[in-house]
Structure formats: structure tokens, C-alpha cells
Short mmCIF file of C-alpha atoms in Angstrom, two decimals:
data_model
loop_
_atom_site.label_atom_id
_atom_site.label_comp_id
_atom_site.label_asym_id
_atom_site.label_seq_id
_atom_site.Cartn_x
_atom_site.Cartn_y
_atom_site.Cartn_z
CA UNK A 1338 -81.30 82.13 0.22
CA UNK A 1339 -83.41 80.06 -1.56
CA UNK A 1340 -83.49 75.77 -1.05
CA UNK A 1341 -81.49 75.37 -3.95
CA UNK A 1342 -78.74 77.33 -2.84
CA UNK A 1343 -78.74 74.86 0.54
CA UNK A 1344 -79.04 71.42 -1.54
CA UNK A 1345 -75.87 71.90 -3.35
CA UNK A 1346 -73.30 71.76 -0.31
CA UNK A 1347 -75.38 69.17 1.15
CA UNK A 1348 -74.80 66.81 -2.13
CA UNK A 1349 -71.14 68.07 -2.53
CA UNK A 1350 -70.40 66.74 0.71
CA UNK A 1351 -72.05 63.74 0.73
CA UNK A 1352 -70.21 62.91 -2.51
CA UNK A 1353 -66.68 63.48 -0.76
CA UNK A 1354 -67.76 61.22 1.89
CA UNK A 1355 -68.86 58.74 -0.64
CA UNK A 1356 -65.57 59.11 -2.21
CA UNK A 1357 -63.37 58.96 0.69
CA UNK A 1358 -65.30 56.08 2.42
CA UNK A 1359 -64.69 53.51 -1.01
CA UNK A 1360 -61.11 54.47 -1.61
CA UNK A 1361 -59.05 52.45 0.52
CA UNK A 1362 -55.12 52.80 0.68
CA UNK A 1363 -53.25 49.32 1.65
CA UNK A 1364 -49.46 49.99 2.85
CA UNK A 1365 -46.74 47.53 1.72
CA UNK A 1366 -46.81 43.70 3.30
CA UNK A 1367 -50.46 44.17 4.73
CA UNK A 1368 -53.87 42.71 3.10
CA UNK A 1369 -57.13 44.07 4.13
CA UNK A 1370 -60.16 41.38 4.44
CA UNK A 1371 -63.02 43.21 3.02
CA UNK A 1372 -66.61 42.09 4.29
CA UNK A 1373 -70.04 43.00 3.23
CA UNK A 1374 -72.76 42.05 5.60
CA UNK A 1375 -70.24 40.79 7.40
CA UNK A 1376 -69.40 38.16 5.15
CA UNK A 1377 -65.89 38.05 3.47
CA UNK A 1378 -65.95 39.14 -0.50
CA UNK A 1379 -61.93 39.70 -1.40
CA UNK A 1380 -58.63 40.56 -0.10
CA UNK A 1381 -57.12 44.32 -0.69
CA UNK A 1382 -53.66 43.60 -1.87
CA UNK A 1383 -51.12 46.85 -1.40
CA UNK A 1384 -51.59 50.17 -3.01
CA UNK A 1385 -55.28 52.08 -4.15
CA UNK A 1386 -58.37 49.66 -3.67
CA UNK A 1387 -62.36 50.77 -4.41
CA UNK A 1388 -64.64 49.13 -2.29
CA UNK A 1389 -68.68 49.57 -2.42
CA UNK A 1390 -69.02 52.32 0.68
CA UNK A 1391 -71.75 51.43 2.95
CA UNK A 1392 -71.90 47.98 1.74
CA UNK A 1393 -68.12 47.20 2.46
CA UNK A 1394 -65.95 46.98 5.14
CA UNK A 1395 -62.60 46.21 6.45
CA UNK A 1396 -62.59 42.83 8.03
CA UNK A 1397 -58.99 42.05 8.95
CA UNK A 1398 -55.72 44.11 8.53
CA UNK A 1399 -52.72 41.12 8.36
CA UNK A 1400 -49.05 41.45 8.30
CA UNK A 1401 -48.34 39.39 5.58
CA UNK A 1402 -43.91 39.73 6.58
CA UNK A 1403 -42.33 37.42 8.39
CA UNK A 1404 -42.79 37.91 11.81
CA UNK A 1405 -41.00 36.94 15.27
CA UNK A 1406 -42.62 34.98 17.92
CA UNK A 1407 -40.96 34.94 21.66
CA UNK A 1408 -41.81 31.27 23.53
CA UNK A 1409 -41.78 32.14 26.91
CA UNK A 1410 -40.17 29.88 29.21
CA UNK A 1411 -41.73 26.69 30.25
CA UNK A 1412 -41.28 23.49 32.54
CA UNK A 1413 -39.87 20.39 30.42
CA UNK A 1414 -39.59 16.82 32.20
CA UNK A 1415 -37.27 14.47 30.15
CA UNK A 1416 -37.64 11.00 29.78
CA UNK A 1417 -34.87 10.64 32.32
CA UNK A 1418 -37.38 12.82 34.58
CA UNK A 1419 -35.03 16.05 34.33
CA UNK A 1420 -36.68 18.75 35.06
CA UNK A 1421 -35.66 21.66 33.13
CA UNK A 1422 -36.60 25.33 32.08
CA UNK A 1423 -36.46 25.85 28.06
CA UNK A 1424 -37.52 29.08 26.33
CA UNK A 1425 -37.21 29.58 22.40
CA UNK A 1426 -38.24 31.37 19.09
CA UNK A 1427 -40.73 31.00 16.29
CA UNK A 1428 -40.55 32.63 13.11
CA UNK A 1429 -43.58 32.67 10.96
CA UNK A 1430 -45.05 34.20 7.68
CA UNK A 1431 -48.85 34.64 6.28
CA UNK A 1432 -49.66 33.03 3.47
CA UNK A 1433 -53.24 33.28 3.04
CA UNK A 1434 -54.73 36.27 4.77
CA UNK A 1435 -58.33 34.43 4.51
CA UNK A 1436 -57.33 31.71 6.11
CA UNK A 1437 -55.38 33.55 8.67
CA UNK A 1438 -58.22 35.67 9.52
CA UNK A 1439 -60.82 33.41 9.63
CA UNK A 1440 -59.87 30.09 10.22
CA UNK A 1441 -58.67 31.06 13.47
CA UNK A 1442 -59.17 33.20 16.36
CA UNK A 1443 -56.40 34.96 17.68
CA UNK A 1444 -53.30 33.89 15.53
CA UNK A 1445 -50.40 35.00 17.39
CA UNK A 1446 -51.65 32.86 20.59
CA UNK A 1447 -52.54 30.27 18.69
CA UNK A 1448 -49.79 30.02 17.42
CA UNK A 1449 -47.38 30.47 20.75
CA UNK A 1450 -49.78 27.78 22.13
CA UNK A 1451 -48.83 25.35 19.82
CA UNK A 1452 -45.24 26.20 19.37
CA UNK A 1453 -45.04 25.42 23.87
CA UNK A 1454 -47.02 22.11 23.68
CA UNK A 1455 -45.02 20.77 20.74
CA UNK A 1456 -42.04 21.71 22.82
CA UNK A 1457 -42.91 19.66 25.82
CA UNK A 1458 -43.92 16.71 23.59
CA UNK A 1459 -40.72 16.68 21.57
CA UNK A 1460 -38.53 17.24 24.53
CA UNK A 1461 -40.03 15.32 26.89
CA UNK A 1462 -39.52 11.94 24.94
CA UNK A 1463 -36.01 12.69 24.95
CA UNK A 1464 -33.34 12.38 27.70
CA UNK A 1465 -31.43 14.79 29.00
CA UNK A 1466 -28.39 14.02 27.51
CA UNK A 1467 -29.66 13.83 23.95
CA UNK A 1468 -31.44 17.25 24.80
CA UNK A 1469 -28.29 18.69 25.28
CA UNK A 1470 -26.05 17.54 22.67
CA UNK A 1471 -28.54 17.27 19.17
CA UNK A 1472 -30.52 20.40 19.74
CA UNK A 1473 -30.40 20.94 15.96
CA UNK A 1474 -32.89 17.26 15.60
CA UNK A 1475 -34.77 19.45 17.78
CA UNK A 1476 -35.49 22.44 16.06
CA UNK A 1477 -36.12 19.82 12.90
CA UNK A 1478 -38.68 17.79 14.56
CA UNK A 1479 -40.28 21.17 16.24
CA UNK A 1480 -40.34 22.74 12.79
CA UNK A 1481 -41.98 20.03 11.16
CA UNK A 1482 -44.50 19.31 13.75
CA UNK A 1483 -45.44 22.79 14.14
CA UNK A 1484 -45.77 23.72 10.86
CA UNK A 1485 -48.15 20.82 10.08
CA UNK A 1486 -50.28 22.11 12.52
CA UNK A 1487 -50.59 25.69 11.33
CA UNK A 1488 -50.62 24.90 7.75
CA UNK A 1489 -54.54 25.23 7.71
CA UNK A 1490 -54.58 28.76 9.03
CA UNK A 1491 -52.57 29.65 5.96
CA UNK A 1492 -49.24 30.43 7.94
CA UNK A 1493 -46.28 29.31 7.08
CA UNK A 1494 -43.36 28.44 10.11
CA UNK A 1495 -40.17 29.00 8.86
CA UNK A 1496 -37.98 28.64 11.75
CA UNK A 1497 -38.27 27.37 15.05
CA UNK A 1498 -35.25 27.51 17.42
CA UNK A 1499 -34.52 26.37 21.03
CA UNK A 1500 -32.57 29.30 22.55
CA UNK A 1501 -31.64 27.90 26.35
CA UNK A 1502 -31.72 24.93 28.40
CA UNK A 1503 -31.93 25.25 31.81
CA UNK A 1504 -31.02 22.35 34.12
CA UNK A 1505 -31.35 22.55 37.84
CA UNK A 1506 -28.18 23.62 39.85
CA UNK A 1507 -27.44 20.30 41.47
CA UNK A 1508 -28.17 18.33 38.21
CA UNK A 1509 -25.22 20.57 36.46
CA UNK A 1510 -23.33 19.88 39.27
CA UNK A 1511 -23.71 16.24 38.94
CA UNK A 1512 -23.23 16.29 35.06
CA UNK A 1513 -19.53 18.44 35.58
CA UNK A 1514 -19.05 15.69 38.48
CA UNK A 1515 -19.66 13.12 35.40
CA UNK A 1516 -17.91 14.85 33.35
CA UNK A 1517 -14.39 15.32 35.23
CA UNK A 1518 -15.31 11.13 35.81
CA UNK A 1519 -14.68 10.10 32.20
CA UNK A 1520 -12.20 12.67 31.29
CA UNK A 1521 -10.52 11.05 33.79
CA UNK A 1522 -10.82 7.83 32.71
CA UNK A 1523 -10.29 8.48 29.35
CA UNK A 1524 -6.97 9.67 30.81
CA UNK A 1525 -6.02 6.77 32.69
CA UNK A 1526 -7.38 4.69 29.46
CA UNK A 1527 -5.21 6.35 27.17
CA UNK A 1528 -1.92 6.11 29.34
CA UNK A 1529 -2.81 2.41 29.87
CA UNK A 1530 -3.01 2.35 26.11
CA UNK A 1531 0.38 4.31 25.64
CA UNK A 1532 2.30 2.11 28.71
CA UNK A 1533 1.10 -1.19 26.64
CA UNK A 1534 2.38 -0.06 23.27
CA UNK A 1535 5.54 1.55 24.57
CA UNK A 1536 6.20 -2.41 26.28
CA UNK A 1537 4.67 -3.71 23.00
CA UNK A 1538 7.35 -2.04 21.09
CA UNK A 1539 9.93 -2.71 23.54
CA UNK A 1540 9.43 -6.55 23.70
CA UNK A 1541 9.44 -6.42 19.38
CA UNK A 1542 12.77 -4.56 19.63
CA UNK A 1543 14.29 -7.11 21.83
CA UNK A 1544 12.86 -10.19 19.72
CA UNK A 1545 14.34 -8.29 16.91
CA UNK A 1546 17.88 -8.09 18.87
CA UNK A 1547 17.83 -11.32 19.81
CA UNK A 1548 16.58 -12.91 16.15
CA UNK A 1549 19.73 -10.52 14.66
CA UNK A 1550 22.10 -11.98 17.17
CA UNK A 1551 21.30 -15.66 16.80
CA UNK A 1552 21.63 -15.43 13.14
CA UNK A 1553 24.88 -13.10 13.87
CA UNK A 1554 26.07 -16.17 16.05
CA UNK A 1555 24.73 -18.68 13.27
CA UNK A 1556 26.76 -16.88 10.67
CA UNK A 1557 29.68 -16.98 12.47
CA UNK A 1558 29.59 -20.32 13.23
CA UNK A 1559 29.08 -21.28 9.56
CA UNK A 1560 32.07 -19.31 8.56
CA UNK A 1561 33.96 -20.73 11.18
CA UNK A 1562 33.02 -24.19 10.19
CA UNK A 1563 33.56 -23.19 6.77
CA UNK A 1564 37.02 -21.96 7.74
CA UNK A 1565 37.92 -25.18 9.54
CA UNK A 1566 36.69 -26.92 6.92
CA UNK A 1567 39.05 -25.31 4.36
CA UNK A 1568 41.63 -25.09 6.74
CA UNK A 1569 41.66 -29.29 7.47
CA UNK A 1570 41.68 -29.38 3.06
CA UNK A 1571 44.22 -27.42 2.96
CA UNK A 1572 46.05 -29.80 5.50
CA UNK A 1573 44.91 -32.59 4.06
CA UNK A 1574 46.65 -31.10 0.76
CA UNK A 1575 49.85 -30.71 2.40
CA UNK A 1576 50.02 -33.74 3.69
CA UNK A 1577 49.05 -35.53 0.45
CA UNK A 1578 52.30 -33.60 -0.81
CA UNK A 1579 54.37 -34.29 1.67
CA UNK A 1580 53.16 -37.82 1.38
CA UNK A 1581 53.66 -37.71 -2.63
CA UNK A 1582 57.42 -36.02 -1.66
CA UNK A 1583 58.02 -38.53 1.20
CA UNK A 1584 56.73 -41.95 -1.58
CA UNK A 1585 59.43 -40.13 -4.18
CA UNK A 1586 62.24 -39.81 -2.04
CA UNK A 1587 62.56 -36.72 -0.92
CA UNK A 1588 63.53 -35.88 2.64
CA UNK A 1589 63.52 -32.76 2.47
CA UNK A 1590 59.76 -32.70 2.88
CA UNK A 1591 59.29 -35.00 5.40
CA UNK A 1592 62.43 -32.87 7.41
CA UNK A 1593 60.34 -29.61 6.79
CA UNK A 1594 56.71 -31.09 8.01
CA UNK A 1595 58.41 -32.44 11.27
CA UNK A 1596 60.18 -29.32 11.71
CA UNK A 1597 57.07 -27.45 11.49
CA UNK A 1598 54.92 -29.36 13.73
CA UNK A 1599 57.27 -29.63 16.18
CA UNK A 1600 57.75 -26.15 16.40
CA UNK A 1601 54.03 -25.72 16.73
CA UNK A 1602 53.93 -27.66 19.58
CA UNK A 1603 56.18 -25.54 21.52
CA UNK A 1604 54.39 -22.95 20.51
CA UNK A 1605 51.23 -24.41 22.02
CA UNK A 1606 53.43 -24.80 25.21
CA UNK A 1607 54.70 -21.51 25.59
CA UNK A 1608 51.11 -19.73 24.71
CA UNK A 1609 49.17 -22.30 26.96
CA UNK A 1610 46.82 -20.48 29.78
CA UNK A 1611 48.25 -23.12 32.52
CA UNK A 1612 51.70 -22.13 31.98
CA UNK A 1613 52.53 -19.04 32.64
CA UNK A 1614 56.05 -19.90 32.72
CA UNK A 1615 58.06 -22.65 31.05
CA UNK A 1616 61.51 -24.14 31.91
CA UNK A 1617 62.97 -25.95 29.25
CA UNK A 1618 66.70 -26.44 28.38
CA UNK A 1619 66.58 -26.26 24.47
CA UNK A 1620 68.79 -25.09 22.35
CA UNK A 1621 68.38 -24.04 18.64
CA UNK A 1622 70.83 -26.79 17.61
CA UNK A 1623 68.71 -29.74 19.37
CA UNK A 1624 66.33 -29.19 16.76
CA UNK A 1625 68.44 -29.08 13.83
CA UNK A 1626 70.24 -31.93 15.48
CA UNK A 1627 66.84 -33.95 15.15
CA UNK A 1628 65.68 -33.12 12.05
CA UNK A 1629 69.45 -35.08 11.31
CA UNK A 1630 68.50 -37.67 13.15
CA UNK A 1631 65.37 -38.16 11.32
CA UNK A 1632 66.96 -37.13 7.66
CA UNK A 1633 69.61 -40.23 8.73
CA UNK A 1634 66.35 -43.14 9.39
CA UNK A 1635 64.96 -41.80 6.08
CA UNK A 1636 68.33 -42.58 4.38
CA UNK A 1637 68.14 -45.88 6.00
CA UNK A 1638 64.25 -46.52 4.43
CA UNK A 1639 64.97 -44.91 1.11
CA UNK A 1640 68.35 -46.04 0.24
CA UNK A 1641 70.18 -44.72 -2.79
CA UNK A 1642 67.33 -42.32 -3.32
CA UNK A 1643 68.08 -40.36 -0.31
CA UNK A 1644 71.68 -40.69 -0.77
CA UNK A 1645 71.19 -38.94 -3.95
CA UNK A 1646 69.09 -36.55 -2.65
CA UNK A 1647 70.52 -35.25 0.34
CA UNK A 1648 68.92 -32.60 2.23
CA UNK A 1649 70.46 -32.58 5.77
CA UNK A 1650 70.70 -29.08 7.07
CA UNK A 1651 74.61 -28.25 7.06
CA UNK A 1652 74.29 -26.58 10.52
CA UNK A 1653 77.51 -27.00 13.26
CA UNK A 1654 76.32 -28.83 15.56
CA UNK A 1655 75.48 -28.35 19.42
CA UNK A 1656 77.75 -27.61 22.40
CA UNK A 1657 78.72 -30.79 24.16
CA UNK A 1658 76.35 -33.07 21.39
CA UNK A 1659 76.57 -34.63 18.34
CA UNK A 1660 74.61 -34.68 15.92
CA UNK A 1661 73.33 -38.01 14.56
CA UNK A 1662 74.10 -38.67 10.64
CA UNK A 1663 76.30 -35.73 10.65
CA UNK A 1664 79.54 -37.85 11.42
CA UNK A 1665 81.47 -35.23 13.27
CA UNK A 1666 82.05 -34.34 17.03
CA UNK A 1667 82.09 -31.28 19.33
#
């Protein structure tokens, strides 16, 4: 076997070596940092890269998909000096594998490092109460902060939430104690509230009632007035006839408005409250017998008008009487 034979197995194996030392194969979300001398050249983006073998090397293999970042839990003292136990979770994405890779040393650390001491910053210049009820200003403000910070390493935070707050046992104790305080208060607030309208209400019906009622009474009163009023014209009509009749001569008239008001006066008598009984000898014929009398003195004042006008009742007259101006005898 001569040298020849020997040399050719040698140089076909160095050239697979060659070969399989500069083709490099990149998976899907990763970049490879590729370094010659040690000093960065180019990224290797996904997929079949060449590199110069012997010369080049792989410098850094990054995850370029977003990725999921645990934060431990920690010791937070509030403003109000509450001290409380908070854990959470980051969410980040490579932008620039460069950067990344060389701008700092030990990403993932870095980058839980931050994520805690932003954490007690932000929390700690906030109360406890505030902690507990806007924990979505929280995540905001951590977000922003945070990203700032790792915006030179080429990473990109997308999301940073607070998962648990952790007050000691005694302090939620005290804040359910607090809490069952103004529940009840709002309670006793609220009935106050509902006892105040409900007399509110009560007091506007009966001003209401009473307004209705005085202008009921009012009303009635008017119309009574008005009544009397018309009655008292309507009198005062009468009258005027009765005085016309009376000035022409007729006794009739004057016989009938006597009549009448004398018989309204009994009336009064009999339906008077302080008599509830009423002994009085009268008989139908005693008024007749009157009228008469006063139809005979209007004969006397009137003369030959009344004679010719005669208007005495002929009515017999009464038992054991006689009636004046009627000439005849029981």
C-alpha cells in the first residue's frame, strides 16, 4: 500500500469535518451569536447557516419566544408600615439577541432582580389599602418601570402581574374587624336615611291634608256666604213685592207674608234644641182668626181699596171665639 493510497482517506475526512463543522442548523425562535476570536461577527437567524470553521464559533444560543419569569416571594413594607408577603409574574421577549447576550450577564437573573426591587419600590410607597384595591395601577407602574430598565439589553417586558398579597393574620383580622365596622354603619346610616324620608314624606302628606282641608273649609264657607247672600236677595225681593202689593192695596200679600212668618216661628219653637217638648194651646183656627184680624186693620188703612179687594180667608171660625172682621159668632 503505497502513501497515496493512505493520503486520500486522510483528506476525505478532513473535508467532512470541514463540512460539518461550518454548516450550522438554527431551530425555530432561537438565534445563534457567532464569534470569531472571540469577538461577535453576526447573528444565525433560523434554518441552514455557513460559518468559516475554525475561525467561527457559536457565542450565544437565545430564545428569542416569549418567555415566563416566576418572582419569588418577597417582604413588602407599605407606607402604612404593613408588612406583607407578595409574589408575582414577568413575561418577557428578546428583541435583540446582541444585546441580550452581551450587554448583560446572566439575563434571566437580571432580569428577576429587577422585576423584585421595582416591586418593593412601587409597593412600598403605597398603603395598604390602595395595595389592595388598584392592583391593576400596579402592574401599570411595574410594567413601565421595568421595562425601561431592560430596554438596553434588547428585551422587551410585556407583562408584569402581581399574583398574591399576603397580609399578616392579625392585620386581616383587623381589616374584617373594619370591615363589619362600616358595613355596619353604612347600615345604621342608611336606615337613619330611610326613617327621615319616611317622616319627611309623612309631615308633606299631612301639610297636604291640612292645605286641602282649609281650602275645603274656605270653599264652603264662600258658598255658604254666597248662599246667604242670595238667600237675603231673594228676601229682600219678596219683601219689595210684598211691599209693592201692600203700597197697591192688596191684602192678600201682606195676609200671606204674616202667615208665613208666623208659621216659621213656631216652627223654630217646636225644632229648638232647648225644648224638647212644647205646650201650647193653639188651634188651626187662631191663626186664620188672626190673619182676619190683621186683613180687618188693613181695611181700616186702605179704605175702599181693600173693600174692593177683599181677601179674608172664608174659614168658620174657632170653637168658643170669634173671629175679628168676620162679623159672625160661635
Amino acid at each position: 500500500m503505497s502513501g497515496f493510497d493512505f493520503t486520500i482517506p486522510v483528506l476525505v475526512v478532513l473535508v467532512l469535518v470541514v463540512l460539518f463543522a461550518g454548516v450550522k442548523t438554527v431551530p425555530q425562535g432561537y438565534n445563534y451569536t457567532i464569534e470569531r476570536f472571540g469577538k461577535y461577527t453576526r447573528t444565525l437567524a433560523p434554518g441552514l447557516n455557513l460559518i468559516v470553521p475554525f475561525f467561527d464559533r457559536i457565542g450565544a444560543k437565545l430564545n428569542m419566544m416569549e418567555q415566563v419569569l416566576n418572582v419569588p416571594t418577597q417582604e413588602v413594607i407599605t407606607k402604612d408600615n404593613a408588612n406583607i408577603a407578595v409574589d408575582g409574574i414577568a413575561f418577557y421577549q428578546i428583541l435583540n439577541a446582541p444585546q441580550a447576550a452581551y450587554q448583560v450577564s446572566g439575563l434571566q437573573n437580571a432580569i428577576l432582580n429587577l422585576t423584585m426591587t421595582n416591586i418593593r419600590t412601587v409597593m412600598g410607597s403605597m398603603v395598604l389599602d390602595e395595595l389592595l384595591s388598584n392592583r391593576d395601577t400596579i402592574n401599570d407602574r411595574l410594567l413601565r418601570v421595568v421595562d425601561e430598565a431592560a430596554h438596553s439589553w434588547g428585551i422587551k417586558m410585556t407583562r408584569v402581574e402581581i399574583k398574591d398579597i399576603n397580609p399578616p393574620q392579625d392585620l386581616l383580622d383587623s381589616m374584617g374587624r373594619q370591615m363589619k365596622a362600616e358595613r355596619d354603619k353604612r347600615a345604621v346610616v342608611l336606615e337613619a336615611e330611610g326613617t327621615r324620608a319616611a317622616q319627611i314624606l309623612r309631615a308633606e302628606g299631612l301639610k297636604q291634608a291640612q292645605i286641602l282641608e282649609a281650602e275645603g273649609r274656605r270653599e264652603a264657607a264662600f258658598r255658604e256666604a254666597e248662599g246667604r247672600e242670595r238667600l237675603a236677595e231673594a228676601e229682600a225681593k219678596a219683601t219689595e213685592f210684598v211691599s209693592a202689593a201692600i203700597s197697591g192695596g192688596n191684602v192678600q200679600a201682606l195676609n200671606y207674608f204674616v202667615a208665613q212668618k208666623y208659621t216659621e216661628a213656631f216652627g223654630k219653637f217646636a225644632t229648638s234644641p232647648n225644648q224638647k217638648v212644647i205646650l201650647m194651646p193653639m188651634e188651626a183656627s187662631a191663626l186664620i182668626g188672626s190673619l182676619g184680624g190683621i186683613g180687618a186693620i188693613a181695611r181700616e188703612v186702605f179704605g175702599d181699596n181693600a173693600a174692593t179687594n177683599p181677601t179674608t180667608p172664608s174659614t168658620p171660625p174657632a170653637r168658643g171665639r170669634s173671629v175679628p172682621g168676620t162679623g159672625s159668632n160661635s
